[in-house]
Amino acid sequence: MIVVMKSGASPEQIQKAKTVMVELGYQPHPIEGLLRTVIGAIGDERGKPEDVEALSILGGVEKVIPILPAHKIASREFKPENTTIKVRDVVVGNNKIPVIAGPCSVESEEQLMEIAHSIKESGATMLRGGAYKPRSSPYTFQGMGIEGLKLLAQAREETGLPIVTEILDPHDLDSVVQYADVLQIGARNSQNYALLKEVGKSKKPVLLKRGMSTTIKEFLMCAEYILAEGNEDVMLCERGIRTFETATRNTFDLNAIPVLKEKTHLPVIADPSHGTGYWQYVTPMTLAAIAAGADGVIIEVHNNPEVAVSDGGQSLKPHKFKALMEKASAVAKAIGREL
Ligand code: PEP
Ligand code: MN
């Protein structure tokens, strides 16, 4: 880390800062400028954020700049090569871009099987569907629970598509783990640290959504909670953030894709359905996300969006999804990747 002293810091204060650095296990390397002194602290600062705090409260210290990010396991410095995650026969994080598709909520056998077969025919690689739903209102549909998980397993049986489904509560972990191939942590739970630790202890791949008001740095710290428990299979999902804009449900943060790709080795998945909130914008933002370097996409598809119990307005009908796949495939090819 680098300790920047205030311009009026006394020689005693500079000496004190150097002494504390040595006590904490660092080698101080002062650079004396005309106006102020900057001290480079050489040593392993990983996992010791308290050292930054200890130095920053000393007299005469203006600020302390850590060199290594706090999200150490998630960082590219820690692991330069891309992480690949195996979900049954699908590999996430390599040149091939998986497309996860399906309804927001599992509603019935007829609904799920029809959607699952149609997305499979169009070339989707995984099936999504919520059995436990995090709804903004406690009075709206909360999901089918275990019955929904069983239907997802049936759809996997019929189509061969691995399933991605949300876990809301650590109490449901045992049952969700039994059925799911990927555990989804939703935006509303993205900083639910107790839940993150629990899924970290399980060995299931995790699709971690970005919270609607979490910064990219905070998002990486959420992933760090899962990684720190020993689960290395984390996919990060950009699903839009809250801004002042009201024309769309969220503001899909396209910037986050290249930023995350630079900062972390974890695969980045784009969710333009929640990112925009309107089906008309889903296809263009899917193409943009692939062009920006997303390693996968997750799209809501419904056979009858008009009567969907959740997120009908942002769900594509099967024929629109088919058209999306064709365009997405062309964009992937243009940047040297494939669907
Ligand atoms: C969902 O995937 O249906 C969902 C609830 O997403 P988010 O957590 O991103 O709002
Ligand atoms: Mn949804």
Tab-separated table of C-alpha atoms and ligand atoms in Angstrom:
chain	number	residue	atom	x	y	z
A	1	MET	CA	0.000	0.000	0.000
A	2	ILE	CA	0.987	3.628	-0.294
A	3	VAL	CA	0.755	6.033	2.635
A	4	VAL	CA	0.427	9.670	1.582
A	5	MET	CA	1.455	12.071	4.381
A	6	LYS	CA	-0.145	15.511	4.749
A	7	SER	CA	1.917	18.395	3.370
A	8	GLY	CA	2.562	19.750	6.864
A	9	ALA	CA	3.387	16.377	8.473
A	10	SER	CA	6.234	16.659	11.012
A	11	PRO	CA	9.381	14.472	10.877
A	12	GLU	CA	8.092	12.762	14.078
A	13	GLN	CA	4.785	11.890	12.387
A	14	ILE	CA	6.611	10.490	9.367
A	15	GLN	CA	8.860	8.460	11.674
A	16	LYS	CA	5.816	7.182	13.594
A	17	ALA	CA	4.143	6.047	10.339
A	18	LYS	CA	7.320	4.144	9.369
A	19	THR	CA	7.543	2.517	12.812
A	20	VAL	CA	3.903	1.353	12.670
A	21	MET	CA	4.490	-0.061	9.178
A	22	VAL	CA	7.422	-2.111	10.455
A	23	GLU	CA	5.326	-3.307	13.415
A	24	LEU	CA	2.627	-4.447	10.969
A	25	GLY	CA	5.206	-6.370	8.928
A	26	TYR	CA	5.900	-3.959	6.054
A	27	GLN	CA	9.117	-2.459	4.754
A	28	PRO	CA	8.748	1.334	4.488
A	29	HIS	CA	10.158	3.086	1.419
A	30	PRO	CA	9.765	6.847	1.819
A	31	ILE	CA	9.863	9.253	-1.094
A	32	GLU	CA	10.405	12.812	0.050
A	33	GLY	CA	8.807	15.357	-2.237
A	34	LEU	CA	9.070	19.130	-2.002
A	35	LEU	CA	5.688	19.463	-0.332
A	36	ARG	CA	4.935	16.075	1.118
A	37	THR	CA	6.280	12.621	1.826
A	38	VAL	CA	4.820	9.453	0.347
A	39	ILE	CA	5.761	6.108	1.912
A	40	GLY	CA	5.486	2.884	-0.061
A	41	ALA	CA	4.809	-0.070	2.244
A	42	ILE	CA	6.210	-3.276	0.756
A	43	GLY	CA	4.646	-6.467	2.106
A	44	ASP	CA	1.705	-8.807	1.741
A	45	GLU	CA	-1.384	-6.741	2.400
A	46	ARG	CA	-3.845	-9.392	1.216
A	47	GLY	CA	-6.574	-10.175	3.699
A	48	LYS	CA	-5.496	-7.374	6.051
A	49	PRO	CA	-7.814	-4.431	5.420
A	50	GLU	CA	-7.342	-3.498	9.084
A	51	ASP	CA	-3.754	-2.456	8.286
A	52	VAL	CA	-5.080	0.271	5.984
A	53	GLU	CA	-7.300	1.475	8.834
A	54	ALA	CA	-4.444	1.354	11.410
A	55	LEU	CA	-2.227	3.545	9.231
A	56	SER	CA	-4.909	5.950	8.047
A	57	ILE	CA	-5.767	7.091	11.597
A	58	LEU	CA	-2.169	8.110	12.434
A	59	GLY	CA	-1.366	11.799	12.876
A	60	GLY	CA	-0.086	13.469	9.706
A	61	VAL	CA	-1.445	10.784	7.367
A	62	GLU	CA	-3.650	12.106	4.570
A	63	LYS	CA	-4.683	8.824	2.976
A	64	VAL	CA	-3.689	5.210	2.527
A	65	ILE	CA	-4.068	3.619	-0.895
A	66	PRO	CA	-4.211	-0.194	-0.988
A	67	ILE	CA	-2.509	-1.713	-4.022
A	68	LEU	CA	-4.294	-5.036	-3.999
A	69	PRO	CA	-8.077	-5.108	-4.292
A	70	ALA	CA	-10.130	-6.263	-1.297
A	71	HIS	CA	-11.881	-8.773	-3.593
A	72	LYS	CA	-8.696	-10.798	-3.733
A	73	ILE	CA	-9.895	-14.266	-4.835
A	74	ALA	CA	-12.161	-12.731	-7.476
A	75	SER	CA	-9.418	-10.477	-8.844
A	76	ARG	CA	-7.429	-10.932	-12.042
A	77	GLU	CA	-4.242	-10.280	-10.054
A	78	PHE	CA	-5.003	-13.413	-8.048
A	79	LYS	CA	-5.886	-15.506	-11.108
A	80	PRO	CA	-5.074	-14.035	-14.533
A	81	GLU	CA	-6.743	-16.738	-16.643
A	82	ASN	CA	-10.521	-16.908	-17.172
A	83	THR	CA	-12.473	-19.224	-14.900
A	84	THR	CA	-14.511	-21.869	-16.677
A	85	ILE	CA	-17.468	-23.498	-14.956
A	86	LYS	CA	-18.896	-26.853	-15.883
A	87	VAL	CA	-22.672	-27.210	-15.631
A	88	ARG	CA	-23.433	-30.775	-16.713
A	89	ASP	CA	-22.331	-30.743	-20.387
A	90	VAL	CA	-22.256	-26.964	-20.726
A	91	VAL	CA	-19.052	-24.998	-20.106
A	92	VAL	CA	-19.440	-21.363	-19.069
A	93	GLY	CA	-16.509	-18.970	-19.547
A	94	ASN	CA	-14.962	-20.216	-22.761
A	95	ASN	CA	-15.424	-19.098	-26.360
A	96	LYS	CA	-18.925	-20.529	-26.585
A	97	ILE	CA	-21.655	-18.254	-25.240
A	98	PRO	CA	-24.351	-20.133	-23.326
A	99	VAL	CA	-27.898	-18.849	-23.613
A	100	ILE	CA	-30.036	-19.425	-20.533
A	101	ALA	CA	-33.724	-18.966	-21.264
A	102	GLY	CA	-37.111	-19.637	-19.730
A	103	PRO	CA	-39.927	-18.079	-17.781
A	104	CYS	CA	-39.541	-15.726	-14.852
A	105	SER	CA	-41.672	-18.086	-12.718
A	106	VAL	CA	-42.535	-21.735	-13.055
A	107	GLU	CA	-46.337	-21.629	-13.271
A	108	SER	CA	-47.579	-25.049	-14.408
A	109	GLU	CA	-46.445	-28.241	-16.089
A	110	GLU	CA	-48.002	-27.240	-19.392
A	111	GLN	CA	-46.379	-23.785	-19.338
A	112	LEU	CA	-42.897	-24.978	-18.394
A	113	MET	CA	-42.727	-27.965	-20.768
A	114	GLU	CA	-43.937	-25.916	-23.723
A	115	ILE	CA	-41.359	-23.190	-23.066
A	116	ALA	CA	-38.544	-25.654	-22.330
A	117	HIS	CA	-39.080	-27.571	-25.587
A	118	SER	CA	-39.351	-24.395	-27.654
A	119	ILE	CA	-36.156	-22.791	-26.308
A	120	LYS	CA	-34.312	-26.077	-26.728
A	121	GLU	CA	-35.382	-26.166	-30.382
A	122	SER	CA	-34.094	-22.634	-30.857
A	123	GLY	CA	-30.683	-23.597	-29.451
A	124	ALA	CA	-30.780	-22.462	-25.796
A	125	THR	CA	-28.237	-24.196	-23.564
A	126	MET	CA	-29.888	-23.949	-20.126
A	127	LEU	CA	-33.391	-23.495	-18.745
A	128	ARG	CA	-34.206	-20.812	-16.199
A	129	GLY	CA	-37.324	-20.642	-14.011
A	130	GLY	CA	-38.077	-19.400	-10.527
A	131	ALA	CA	-39.754	-21.733	-8.030
A	132	TYR	CA	-39.139	-19.303	-5.157
A	133	LYS	CA	-39.821	-15.741	-6.234
A	134	PRO	CA	-38.547	-12.581	-4.536
A	135	ARG	CA	-41.546	-10.307	-5.182
A	136	SER	CA	-41.618	-6.635	-4.258
A	137	SER	CA	-45.121	-7.157	-2.830
A	138	PRO	CA	-45.899	-9.906	-0.302
A	139	TYR	CA	-49.405	-10.194	-1.837
A	140	THR	CA	-48.257	-11.290	-5.304
A	141	PHE	CA	-47.362	-14.830	-6.469
A	142	GLN	CA	-44.444	-16.138	-4.399
A	143	GLY	CA	-43.592	-19.184	-6.510
A	144	MET	CA	-44.607	-22.850	-6.619
A	145	GLY	CA	-41.847	-23.947	-4.229
A	146	ILE	CA	-40.933	-27.651	-4.251
A	147	GLU	CA	-43.604	-28.412	-6.882
A	148	GLY	CA	-41.875	-25.888	-9.147
A	149	LEU	CA	-38.487	-27.519	-8.546
A	150	LYS	CA	-39.964	-30.901	-9.492
A	151	LEU	CA	-41.327	-29.457	-12.729
A	152	LEU	CA	-37.900	-28.007	-13.532
A	153	ALA	CA	-36.348	-31.438	-12.983
A	154	GLN	CA	-38.974	-32.938	-15.295
A	155	ALA	CA	-38.175	-30.324	-17.962
A	156	ARG	CA	-34.468	-31.176	-17.644
A	157	GLU	CA	-35.336	-34.835	-18.029
A	158	GLU	CA	-37.354	-34.130	-21.185
A	159	THR	CA	-34.961	-31.673	-22.848
A	160	GLY	CA	-31.523	-32.351	-21.364
A	161	LEU	CA	-31.180	-28.660	-20.480
A	162	PRO	CA	-29.483	-27.924	-17.115
A	163	ILE	CA	-31.612	-25.776	-14.825
A	164	VAL	CA	-30.959	-22.407	-13.211
A	165	THR	CA	-33.253	-21.500	-10.333
A	166	GLU	CA	-33.272	-18.975	-7.533
A	167	ILE	CA	-32.560	-19.667	-3.884
A	168	LEU	CA	-34.114	-17.118	-1.534
A	169	ASP	CA	-33.583	-18.543	1.898
A	170	PRO	CA	-30.757	-20.663	3.406
A	171	HIS	CA	-33.495	-22.917	4.867
A	172	ASP	CA	-34.391	-24.057	1.334
A	173	LEU	CA	-30.795	-24.817	0.358
A	174	ASP	CA	-30.989	-28.606	0.788
A	175	SER	CA	-34.071	-28.929	-1.401
A	176	VAL	CA	-32.956	-26.434	-4.065
A	177	VAL	CA	-29.493	-28.047	-4.291
A	178	GLN	CA	-31.167	-31.421	-4.920
A	179	TYR	CA	-32.827	-30.146	-8.104
A	180	ALA	CA	-30.840	-27.173	-9.413
A	181	ASP	CA	-27.744	-27.245	-11.611
A	182	VAL	CA	-27.072	-23.553	-10.959
A	183	LEU	CA	-28.197	-21.625	-7.880
A	184	GLN	CA	-29.350	-18.118	-8.736
A	185	ILE	CA	-28.926	-15.390	-6.134
A	186	GLY	CA	-31.275	-12.570	-7.060
A	187	ALA	CA	-30.605	-8.852	-7.084
A	188	ARG	CA	-32.535	-8.369	-3.850
A	189	ASN	CA	-30.352	-10.912	-2.062
A	190	SER	CA	-27.065	-9.966	-3.610
A	191	GLN	CA	-25.778	-8.564	-0.297
A	192	ASN	CA	-27.472	-11.157	1.910
A	193	TYR	CA	-24.171	-12.310	3.354
A	194	ALA	CA	-25.641	-15.217	5.336
A	195	LEU	CA	-27.113	-16.627	2.113
A	196	LEU	CA	-23.910	-15.976	0.154
A	197	LYS	CA	-21.891	-17.894	2.754
A	198	GLU	CA	-24.319	-20.830	2.631
A	199	VAL	CA	-24.178	-21.151	-1.148
A	200	GLY	CA	-20.411	-20.764	-0.821
A	201	LYS	CA	-20.345	-23.901	1.305
A	202	SER	CA	-22.325	-25.848	-1.285
A	203	LYS	CA	-20.439	-27.030	-4.338
A	204	LYS	CA	-23.112	-25.944	-6.838
A	205	PRO	CA	-22.315	-23.311	-9.459
A	206	VAL	CA	-23.838	-19.946	-8.580
A	207	LEU	CA	-25.296	-17.221	-10.801
A	208	LEU	CA	-24.919	-14.102	-8.687
A	209	LYS	CA	-27.007	-11.140	-9.797
A	210	ARG	CA	-25.831	-7.603	-9.207
A	211	GLY	CA	-27.885	-5.726	-6.626
A	212	MET	CA	-29.869	-2.826	-8.039
A	213	SER	CA	-27.736	-0.300	-6.193
A	214	THR	CA	-24.440	-2.093	-5.745
A	215	THR	CA	-21.326	-0.650	-7.309
A	216	ILE	CA	-19.069	-2.934	-9.317
A	217	LYS	CA	-16.641	-2.987	-6.395
A	218	GLU	CA	-19.385	-4.031	-3.976
A	219	PHE	CA	-20.612	-6.629	-6.482
A	220	LEU	CA	-17.142	-8.201	-6.527
A	221	MET	CA	-17.141	-8.259	-2.723
A	222	CYS	CA	-20.467	-10.166	-2.830
A	223	ALA	CA	-18.801	-12.754	-5.073
A	224	GLU	CA	-15.858	-12.820	-2.682
A	225	TYR	CA	-18.178	-14.046	0.106
A	226	ILE	CA	-19.016	-17.126	-1.971
A	227	LEU	CA	-15.444	-17.715	-3.150
A	228	ALA	CA	-14.035	-17.327	0.368
A	229	GLU	CA	-16.167	-20.294	1.492
A	230	GLY	CA	-14.496	-22.507	-1.113
A	231	ASN	CA	-17.015	-22.393	-3.979
A	232	GLU	CA	-15.044	-21.273	-7.055
A	233	ASP	CA	-17.909	-21.603	-9.516
A	234	VAL	CA	-19.412	-18.133	-9.515
A	235	MET	CA	-20.917	-16.386	-12.552
A	236	LEU	CA	-21.563	-12.669	-12.234
A	237	CYS	CA	-24.797	-11.377	-13.724
A	238	GLU	CA	-25.339	-7.766	-14.782
A	239	ARG	CA	-29.114	-7.194	-14.644
A	240	GLY	CA	-29.446	-3.428	-14.625
A	241	ILE	CA	-29.227	-0.870	-11.871
A	242	ARG	CA	-31.513	1.819	-10.440
A	243	THR	CA	-30.963	5.253	-11.911
A	244	PHE	CA	-33.108	8.373	-12.402
A	245	GLU	CA	-34.308	7.007	-15.762
A	246	THR	CA	-37.945	5.918	-15.847
A	247	ALA	CA	-38.343	4.921	-19.513
A	248	THR	CA	-36.973	1.470	-18.689
A	249	ARG	CA	-37.376	-0.720	-15.594
A	250	ASN	CA	-33.642	-0.520	-14.837
A	251	THR	CA	-30.634	0.957	-16.589
A	252	PHE	CA	-28.742	-1.922	-18.134
A	253	ASP	CA	-25.124	-1.196	-17.265
A	254	LEU	CA	-23.336	-2.270	-20.410
A	255	ASN	CA	-20.145	-0.664	-19.074
A	256	ALA	CA	-20.076	-3.222	-16.284
A	257	ILE	CA	-19.312	-6.004	-18.762
A	258	PRO	CA	-15.854	-4.855	-19.938
A	259	VAL	CA	-15.084	-3.446	-16.477
A	260	LEU	CA	-15.827	-6.797	-14.825
A	261	LYS	CA	-13.917	-8.678	-17.530
A	262	GLU	CA	-10.885	-6.546	-16.706
A	263	LYS	CA	-11.163	-6.820	-12.927
A	264	THR	CA	-12.127	-10.450	-12.494
A	265	HIS	CA	-11.539	-13.870	-13.998
A	266	LEU	CA	-15.146	-14.930	-13.278
A	267	PRO	CA	-17.551	-15.361	-16.220
A	268	VAL	CA	-19.939	-12.458	-16.838
A	269	ILE	CA	-23.541	-13.144	-17.815
A	270	ALA	CA	-25.891	-10.431	-19.114
A	271	ASP	CA	-29.596	-10.237	-18.245
A	272	PRO	CA	-31.193	-7.746	-20.663
A	273	SER	CA	-34.706	-8.856	-19.618
A	274	HIS	CA	-34.451	-7.353	-16.133
A	275	GLY	CA	-31.947	-4.799	-17.431
A	276	THR	CA	-34.568	-3.180	-19.654
A	277	GLY	CA	-37.944	-4.455	-18.401
A	278	TYR	CA	-39.561	-4.333	-21.862
A	279	TRP	CA	-39.486	-7.164	-24.402
A	280	GLN	CA	-38.875	-4.733	-27.304
A	281	TYR	CA	-35.446	-3.803	-25.908
A	282	VAL	CA	-34.310	-7.283	-24.969
A	283	THR	CA	-32.956	-8.333	-28.374
A	284	PRO	CA	-30.926	-5.169	-29.076
A	285	MET	CA	-29.401	-5.224	-25.583
A	286	THR	CA	-28.603	-8.941	-25.898
A	287	LEU	CA	-26.647	-8.193	-29.056
A	288	ALA	CA	-24.920	-5.254	-27.377
A	289	ALA	CA	-23.990	-7.397	-24.358
A	290	ILE	CA	-22.439	-10.078	-26.565
A	291	ALA	CA	-20.539	-7.446	-28.528
A	292	ALA	CA	-19.313	-5.966	-25.215
A	293	GLY	CA	-17.815	-9.313	-24.181
A	294	ALA	CA	-20.469	-11.079	-22.110
A	295	ASP	CA	-19.708	-14.771	-21.586
A	296	GLY	CA	-23.390	-15.692	-21.581
A	297	VAL	CA	-26.904	-14.289	-21.531
A	298	ILE	CA	-30.066	-15.047	-19.563
A	299	ILE	CA	-33.368	-14.217	-21.239
A	300	GLU	CA	-36.965	-14.478	-20.043
A	301	VAL	CA	-39.192	-16.371	-22.478
A	302	HIS	CA	-42.908	-17.088	-22.009
A	303	ASN	CA	-45.378	-18.921	-24.252
A	304	ASN	CA	-48.179	-16.607	-23.171
A	305	PRO	CA	-46.651	-13.421	-21.713
A	306	GLU	CA	-50.029	-11.651	-21.518
A	307	VAL	CA	-51.084	-13.948	-18.680
A	308	ALA	CA	-47.673	-14.574	-17.070
A	309	VAL	CA	-47.759	-14.340	-13.269
A	310	SER	CA	-44.525	-12.315	-13.250
A	311	ASP	CA	-42.485	-10.266	-15.717
A	312	GLY	CA	-44.739	-10.908	-18.728
A	313	GLY	CA	-43.947	-7.483	-20.173
A	314	GLN	CA	-40.246	-8.268	-20.493
A	315	SER	CA	-40.659	-11.840	-21.713
A	316	LEU	CA	-40.096	-12.817	-25.323
A	317	LYS	CA	-42.514	-15.122	-27.097
A	318	PRO	CA	-40.846	-18.298	-28.418
A	319	HIS	CA	-40.746	-17.103	-32.041
A	320	LYS	CA	-39.105	-13.822	-31.001
A	321	PHE	CA	-36.571	-15.793	-28.986
A	322	LYS	CA	-35.797	-17.881	-32.056
A	323	ALA	CA	-35.123	-14.699	-34.035
A	324	LEU	CA	-32.932	-13.404	-31.189
A	325	MET	CA	-30.833	-16.586	-31.337
A	326	GLU	CA	-30.148	-16.081	-35.032
A	327	LYS	CA	-29.043	-12.476	-34.584
A	328	ALA	CA	-27.037	-13.268	-31.448
A	329	SER	CA	-25.254	-16.037	-33.286
A	330	ALA	CA	-24.226	-13.611	-36.043
A	331	VAL	CA	-22.888	-11.070	-33.508
A	332	ALA	CA	-20.972	-13.782	-31.649
A	333	LYS	CA	-19.406	-14.881	-34.935
A	334	ALA	CA	-18.433	-11.299	-35.768
A	335	ILE	CA	-16.331	-11.105	-32.579
A	336	GLY	CA	-14.780	-14.542	-32.978
A	337	ARG	CA	-17.079	-16.400	-30.606
A	338	GLU	CA	-20.051	-18.718	-31.065
A	339	LEU	CA	-23.368	-19.488	-29.382
B	1	PEP	C1	-35.467	-13.133	-11.971
B	1	PEP	O1	-34.447	-13.594	-12.520
B	1	PEP	O2	-36.633	-13.426	-12.294
B	1	PEP	C2	-35.282	-12.086	-10.928
B	1	PEP	C3	-36.137	-11.960	-9.921
B	1	PEP	O3	-34.217	-11.318	-11.183
B	1	PEP	P1	-33.535	-10.139	-10.324
B	1	PEP	O4	-33.139	-10.772	-9.031
B	1	PEP	O5	-32.386	-9.738	-11.170
B	1	PEP	O6	-34.572	-9.061	-10.157
B	2	MN	MN	-38.103	-12.088	-13.630
